[in-house]
Short mmCIF file of C-alpha atoms in Angstrom, two decimals:
data_model
loop_
_atom_site.label_atom_id
_atom_site.label_comp_id
_atom_site.label_asym_id
_atom_site.label_seq_id
_atom_site.Cartn_x
_atom_site.Cartn_y
_atom_site.Cartn_z
CA MET A 962 -0.45 0.14 0.11
CA ASP A 963 1.20 3.71 -0.79
CA ILE A 964 2.76 5.49 2.11
CA LYS A 965 -0.08 8.76 2.62
CA LEU A 966 1.64 9.94 5.68
CA LEU A 967 5.19 10.65 6.52
CA ALA A 968 5.47 11.59 10.53
CA LEU A 969 9.19 12.94 10.99
CA ASP A 970 11.01 13.23 14.23
CA ILE A 971 13.12 16.40 14.74
CA ASP A 972 16.41 16.40 16.52
CA GLY A 973 18.44 13.68 15.77
CA THR A 974 16.54 12.82 12.99
CA LEU A 975 15.46 15.35 10.49
CA LEU A 976 17.99 17.68 11.92
CA ASN A 977 22.02 16.90 11.37
CA SER A 978 24.22 17.62 14.58
CA GLN A 979 24.26 21.09 13.33
CA TYR A 980 20.89 21.73 14.00
CA HIS A 981 19.79 22.25 10.39
CA VAL A 982 17.59 20.51 7.29
CA SER A 983 20.61 19.25 5.55
CA ASP A 984 19.28 20.10 1.32
CA GLU A 985 19.05 16.14 0.32
CA ASN A 986 16.20 16.12 3.55
CA ARG A 987 15.21 19.25 1.97
CA ARG A 988 14.72 18.13 -1.90
CA ALA A 989 13.31 14.55 -0.73
CA ILE A 990 10.74 15.84 1.67
CA HIS A 991 9.54 18.03 -0.99
CA GLN A 992 9.46 15.15 -3.96
CA ALA A 993 7.19 12.95 -1.43
CA ARG A 994 5.19 15.77 -0.77
CA SER A 995 4.68 16.23 -4.62
CA ARG A 996 3.53 12.50 -4.69
CA GLY A 997 0.66 13.32 -2.47
CA VAL A 998 2.20 12.18 1.17
CA ASP A 999 1.67 14.77 3.59
CA VAL A 1000 4.70 15.17 6.11
CA VAL A 1001 3.75 15.73 9.93
CA LEU A 1002 6.26 16.44 12.40
CA VAL A 1003 6.68 14.85 15.61
CA THR A 1004 8.54 16.05 18.39
CA GLY A 1005 9.43 16.40 22.11
CA ARG A 1006 9.90 20.33 21.11
CA ARG A 1007 7.34 22.72 22.58
CA PHE A 1008 5.28 24.32 19.66
CA ALA A 1009 6.94 27.47 19.37
CA PHE A 1010 10.43 25.69 19.32
CA ALA A 1011 9.31 23.27 16.62
CA LEU A 1012 7.45 25.87 14.57
CA PRO A 1013 10.06 27.50 12.50
CA VAL A 1014 11.26 23.66 11.45
CA VAL A 1015 7.67 23.28 10.08
CA ARG A 1016 8.00 27.23 8.06
CA GLU A 1017 11.51 25.91 6.59
CA LEU A 1018 9.99 23.12 5.14
CA GLY A 1019 6.92 25.14 4.11
CA LEU A 1020 4.26 22.35 5.62
CA GLN A 1021 0.59 23.22 6.25
CA THR A 1022 0.37 20.17 8.58
CA PRO A 1023 -0.65 19.98 12.01
CA LEU A 1024 2.45 19.67 14.52
CA ILE A 1025 2.54 16.94 17.16
CA CYS A 1026 4.83 18.30 19.63
CA HIS A 1027 5.07 17.88 23.79
CA ASN A 1028 5.33 14.25 22.36
CA GLY A 1029 1.98 13.91 21.58
CA ALA A 1030 0.36 15.35 24.45
CA LEU A 1031 -0.18 18.85 21.90
CA THR A 1032 -1.14 18.70 18.51
CA LYS A 1033 -1.73 22.32 16.90
CA GLN A 1034 -2.52 23.49 13.63
CA THR A 1035 0.67 25.25 12.36
CA GLU A 1036 -1.39 28.44 10.45
CA THR A 1037 -4.12 29.50 12.96
CA TRP A 1038 -2.56 28.04 16.03
CA ALA A 1039 -5.69 26.13 17.06
CA VAL A 1040 -5.56 23.09 19.10
CA ILE A 1041 -6.38 19.67 17.51
CA ASP A 1042 -5.38 17.39 20.44
CA TYR A 1043 -4.17 18.01 23.88
CA TYR A 1044 -4.05 15.81 27.45
CA PRO A 1045 -2.86 17.81 30.29
CA LEU A 1046 -1.42 16.23 33.15
CA ALA A 1047 -3.75 16.08 36.18
CA ALA A 1048 -2.22 18.99 38.65
CA GLU A 1049 -1.95 16.64 41.59
CA THR A 1050 -0.19 14.66 39.47
CA ALA A 1051 2.52 16.89 38.24
CA ARG A 1052 2.94 18.77 41.95
CA HIS A 1053 3.84 15.13 43.06
CA VAL A 1054 6.45 14.52 40.39
CA VAL A 1055 8.34 17.99 41.31
CA SER A 1056 8.15 16.90 44.48
CA ILE A 1057 9.68 13.69 43.84
CA GLY A 1058 12.25 15.35 41.23
CA LYS A 1059 12.96 18.24 43.75
CA SER A 1060 13.93 15.21 46.68
CA LEU A 1061 16.29 14.17 44.38
CA GLY A 1062 17.95 17.81 43.14
CA ALA A 1063 16.70 17.31 39.86
CA ASP A 1064 15.74 20.70 37.92
CA MET A 1065 12.03 20.50 37.03
CA ILE A 1066 10.21 22.49 34.57
CA CYS A 1067 6.37 22.47 34.13
CA SER A 1068 5.11 23.91 30.78
CA TYR A 1069 1.92 25.47 30.18
CA ASP A 1070 -0.04 27.37 27.71
CA PRO A 1071 -0.88 24.95 25.02
CA GLU A 1072 -3.06 27.80 23.12
CA GLY A 1073 -0.31 30.33 22.78
CA TYR A 1074 2.97 30.54 22.33
CA GLY A 1075 4.00 28.21 25.77
CA ARG A 1076 5.43 28.73 28.98
CA LEU A 1077 8.37 26.97 30.77
CA VAL A 1078 7.85 27.71 34.37
CA PHE A 1079 10.75 26.70 36.73
CA GLU A 1080 12.26 27.78 40.15
CA SER A 1081 16.34 27.08 39.12
CA LEU A 1082 18.71 25.48 37.06
CA SER A 1083 21.78 23.60 38.53
CA PRO A 1084 25.57 23.37 36.34
CA GLU A 1085 24.02 20.79 35.56
CA SER A 1086 21.38 21.67 33.11
CA LEU A 1087 23.61 23.00 30.23
CA ARG A 1088 21.46 21.89 27.71
CA LEU A 1089 18.73 24.28 29.39
CA ARG A 1090 21.23 26.93 30.32
CA THR A 1091 22.22 27.05 26.73
CA TYR A 1092 18.56 27.01 25.43
CA MET A 1093 16.70 29.29 27.65
CA PRO A 1094 18.72 32.53 26.87
CA GLN A 1095 18.50 31.88 22.93
CA ASN A 1096 14.53 31.46 23.75
CA PRO A 1097 13.67 34.06 26.80
CA ILE A 1098 10.28 34.12 25.29
CA GLY A 1099 7.62 32.13 27.55
CA LEU A 1100 9.91 32.18 30.00
CA GLU A 1101 8.87 32.03 33.99
CA GLN A 1102 11.02 31.85 37.07
CA VAL A 1103 9.18 31.33 40.40
CA ASP A 1104 9.93 30.78 43.99
CA ASP A 1105 8.15 27.18 44.66
CA LEU A 1106 6.81 25.30 41.68
CA CYS A 1107 4.66 23.02 43.41
CA SER A 1108 2.83 25.83 45.17
CA TYR A 1109 2.69 27.31 41.57
CA ILE A 1110 1.13 24.51 40.12
CA GLN A 1111 -3.05 24.73 40.55
CA ASP A 1112 -4.14 24.28 36.77
CA ASP A 1113 -3.05 21.35 34.99
CA PRO A 1114 0.25 21.66 32.61
CA ILE A 1115 1.10 20.23 29.52
CA GLN A 1116 3.51 18.25 30.64
CA VAL A 1117 6.75 18.62 33.64
CA MET A 1118 10.30 17.72 32.34
CA SER A 1119 13.66 17.45 33.82
CA THR A 1120 17.03 16.97 32.06
CA GLY A 1121 20.35 16.27 33.16
CA THR A 1122 23.23 13.51 33.35
CA CYS A 1123 22.22 10.06 32.10
CA GLU A 1124 22.78 8.89 35.58
CA ARG A 1125 20.60 11.62 37.38
CA ILE A 1126 17.67 10.94 34.99
CA ASP A 1127 17.62 7.00 35.67
CA ARG A 1128 17.54 7.63 39.18
CA LEU A 1129 14.22 10.12 38.55
CA GLU A 1130 12.98 7.48 36.04
CA ALA A 1131 12.92 4.81 38.29
CA ALA A 1132 11.86 7.02 41.34
CA LEU A 1133 8.39 7.99 39.59
CA LEU A 1134 7.91 4.42 37.85
CA ALA A 1135 7.81 3.34 41.59
CA GLU A 1136 5.33 6.18 42.65
CA LEU A 1137 3.01 6.94 40.08
CA ASN A 1138 1.17 3.97 39.70
CA GLY A 1139 0.44 4.22 36.18
CA ARG A 1140 -0.54 8.13 36.39
CA ALA A 1141 1.50 9.60 34.21
CA THR A 1142 3.70 8.50 31.19
CA LEU A 1143 7.50 9.04 31.20
CA LEU A 1144 9.49 9.38 27.79
CA LYS A 1145 12.83 9.70 27.64
CA THR A 1146 15.12 10.79 25.04
CA ALA A 1147 19.12 9.77 26.17
CA TYR A 1148 22.44 10.99 24.12
CA PRO A 1149 24.64 8.73 26.14
CA HIS A 1150 27.82 10.50 23.87
CA ARG A 1151 26.47 13.73 25.32
CA ASP A 1152 26.24 12.33 28.87
CA LEU A 1153 22.83 13.73 29.01
CA SER A 1154 19.06 12.69 29.06
CA ILE A 1155 15.58 14.70 28.93
CA LEU A 1156 12.66 13.29 30.85
CA ASP A 1157 9.32 14.16 29.88
CA ILE A 1158 6.06 13.12 32.27
CA LEU A 1159 3.00 13.55 30.60
CA ALA A 1160 -0.74 12.20 31.06
CA PRO A 1161 -1.18 8.63 30.80
CA GLN A 1162 -2.87 8.69 27.13
CA CYS A 1163 0.05 10.32 25.89
CA SER A 1164 3.06 9.59 23.18
CA LYS A 1165 3.92 10.33 19.62
CA GLY A 1166 2.57 7.10 18.38
CA ARG A 1167 -0.93 7.55 20.29
CA ALA A 1168 -1.04 11.20 18.26
CA LEU A 1169 0.03 10.21 15.31
CA ALA A 1170 -2.47 7.14 15.37
CA ARG A 1171 -5.22 9.94 16.36
CA LEU A 1172 -4.01 12.28 13.32
CA ALA A 1173 -4.51 9.36 10.60
CA GLU A 1174 -7.68 8.16 11.93
CA ARG A 1175 -8.78 11.98 11.32
CA ALA A 1176 -7.25 11.51 7.92
CA GLY A 1177 -9.08 8.37 7.32
CA LEU A 1178 -5.70 6.43 6.99
CA ARG A 1179 -4.80 2.96 7.57
CA ARG A 1180 -1.16 2.36 9.89
CA GLU A 1181 0.08 0.89 7.10
CA GLN A 1182 -0.44 3.67 4.97
CA VAL A 1183 1.70 6.10 7.27
CA MET A 1184 5.81 5.80 7.50
CA ALA A 1185 7.34 7.20 10.87
CA VAL A 1186 11.39 7.98 11.30
CA GLY A 1187 13.05 8.40 14.48
CA ASP A 1188 15.78 8.09 16.28
CA ASN A 1189 15.13 7.62 20.46
CA HIS A 1190 13.46 5.83 22.66
CA ASN A 1191 10.49 8.44 23.11
CA ASP A 1192 9.79 7.62 19.17
CA LEU A 1193 9.43 4.15 20.07
CA HIS A 1194 5.62 3.96 20.01
CA MET A 1195 5.52 6.17 17.03
CA LEU A 1196 7.51 3.76 14.93
CA GLU A 1197 5.39 0.05 16.38
CA PHE A 1198 2.13 2.65 15.42
CA ALA A 1199 3.51 3.13 11.86
CA GLY A 1200 3.09 0.46 8.97
CA ILE A 1201 6.92 1.14 8.27
CA GLY A 1202 9.16 1.98 11.07
CA VAL A 1203 12.19 3.35 10.03
CA VAL A 1204 15.31 3.83 12.84
CA MET A 1205 17.92 6.35 12.19
CA GLY A 1206 21.90 4.99 12.10
CA ASN A 1207 22.70 7.41 14.76
CA ALA A 1208 20.41 5.67 17.58
CA GLU A 1209 21.33 3.73 20.53
CA GLU A 1210 22.34 0.14 19.57
CA PRO A 1211 19.71 -1.02 21.41
CA ILE A 1212 17.08 1.15 19.34
CA LYS A 1213 18.35 -0.12 16.32
CA ARG A 1214 17.99 -4.10 17.18
CA ALA A 1215 14.20 -3.08 17.52
CA PRO A 1216 12.14 -4.58 14.93
CA PHE A 1217 12.84 -1.68 12.41
CA TYR A 1218 14.06 -0.55 9.06
CA LEU A 1219 17.27 1.24 9.82
CA THR A 1220 18.28 3.87 7.40
CA ALA A 1221 21.86 6.40 7.64
CA SER A 1222 22.78 8.94 10.23
CA ASN A 1223 21.18 12.47 10.57
CA ASP A 1224 24.15 13.69 9.44
CA GLU A 1225 24.65 11.05 6.18
CA HIS A 1226 20.94 12.02 5.43
CA GLY A 1227 19.10 9.50 6.74
CA VAL A 1228 15.69 10.87 6.17
CA ALA A 1229 16.62 11.63 2.43
CA GLN A 1230 17.52 8.01 2.20
CA ALA A 1231 14.20 6.47 3.63
CA ILE A 1232 12.28 8.25 1.68
CA ALA A 1233 13.87 7.53 -1.10
CA ARG A 1234 13.61 3.90 -0.55
CA PHE A 1235 9.77 3.85 0.86
CA ILE A 1236 8.24 6.85 -0.67
CA LEU A 1237 10.09 7.62 -4.33
CA ARG A 1238 10.79 3.91 -5.80
CA GLY A 1239 8.19 2.71 -4.06
#
């Protein structure tokens, strides 16, 4: 069956290690669209941080962001799908994280640009210390994050060394009893992990399945490309799941097709193999 919907992760997949869309990937996406294939970006990024990539590619399709907690129209910003995390659960998550010395951040404002609310950032949070000055809009520092959380947030997240995030993940799994979904993005070569805590019904795969259903598509008509743990549900849902060559070995050993790395235009190679030559 012909592919009608192509779902692409952004970081580590569509973007190379310099955080650019290569000319090869851009051309391949254009060719796929010219054949009637809709291209949708599916990312752990917040909406505003992913939107420039959507615009760079000239896409008019919805954007699945926050690892599936929020899906929005990219032109009108209208909310299509939204599953917030219960405030009580979010407070519990933040309390556990703080007891372990983790930096905890809440995301709010699904209808607008998006807000990141936090208390402080430790020296370990190099990624956030770099990101926040470059993306200052929507940042809010508070004295007590637990007290601040009265309304349901989009998600809670934390980032740090792989060991610290593994410890936090284990503690949350032991405490939450299914009240949240934990999705991890890990970069061991950089000793960096990101842990997203979302409502139980959230994942990239579930959001993609709902989007496909609205379009009247079967999973066999969907292709997905990703590189990390948080992409696994999406790859499992898709009729064709493709893993990047820069993924960790356990992910590459999963029963998906393998393409080249993000620095070798792996997205373009996958499109050529399964769409342009299909």
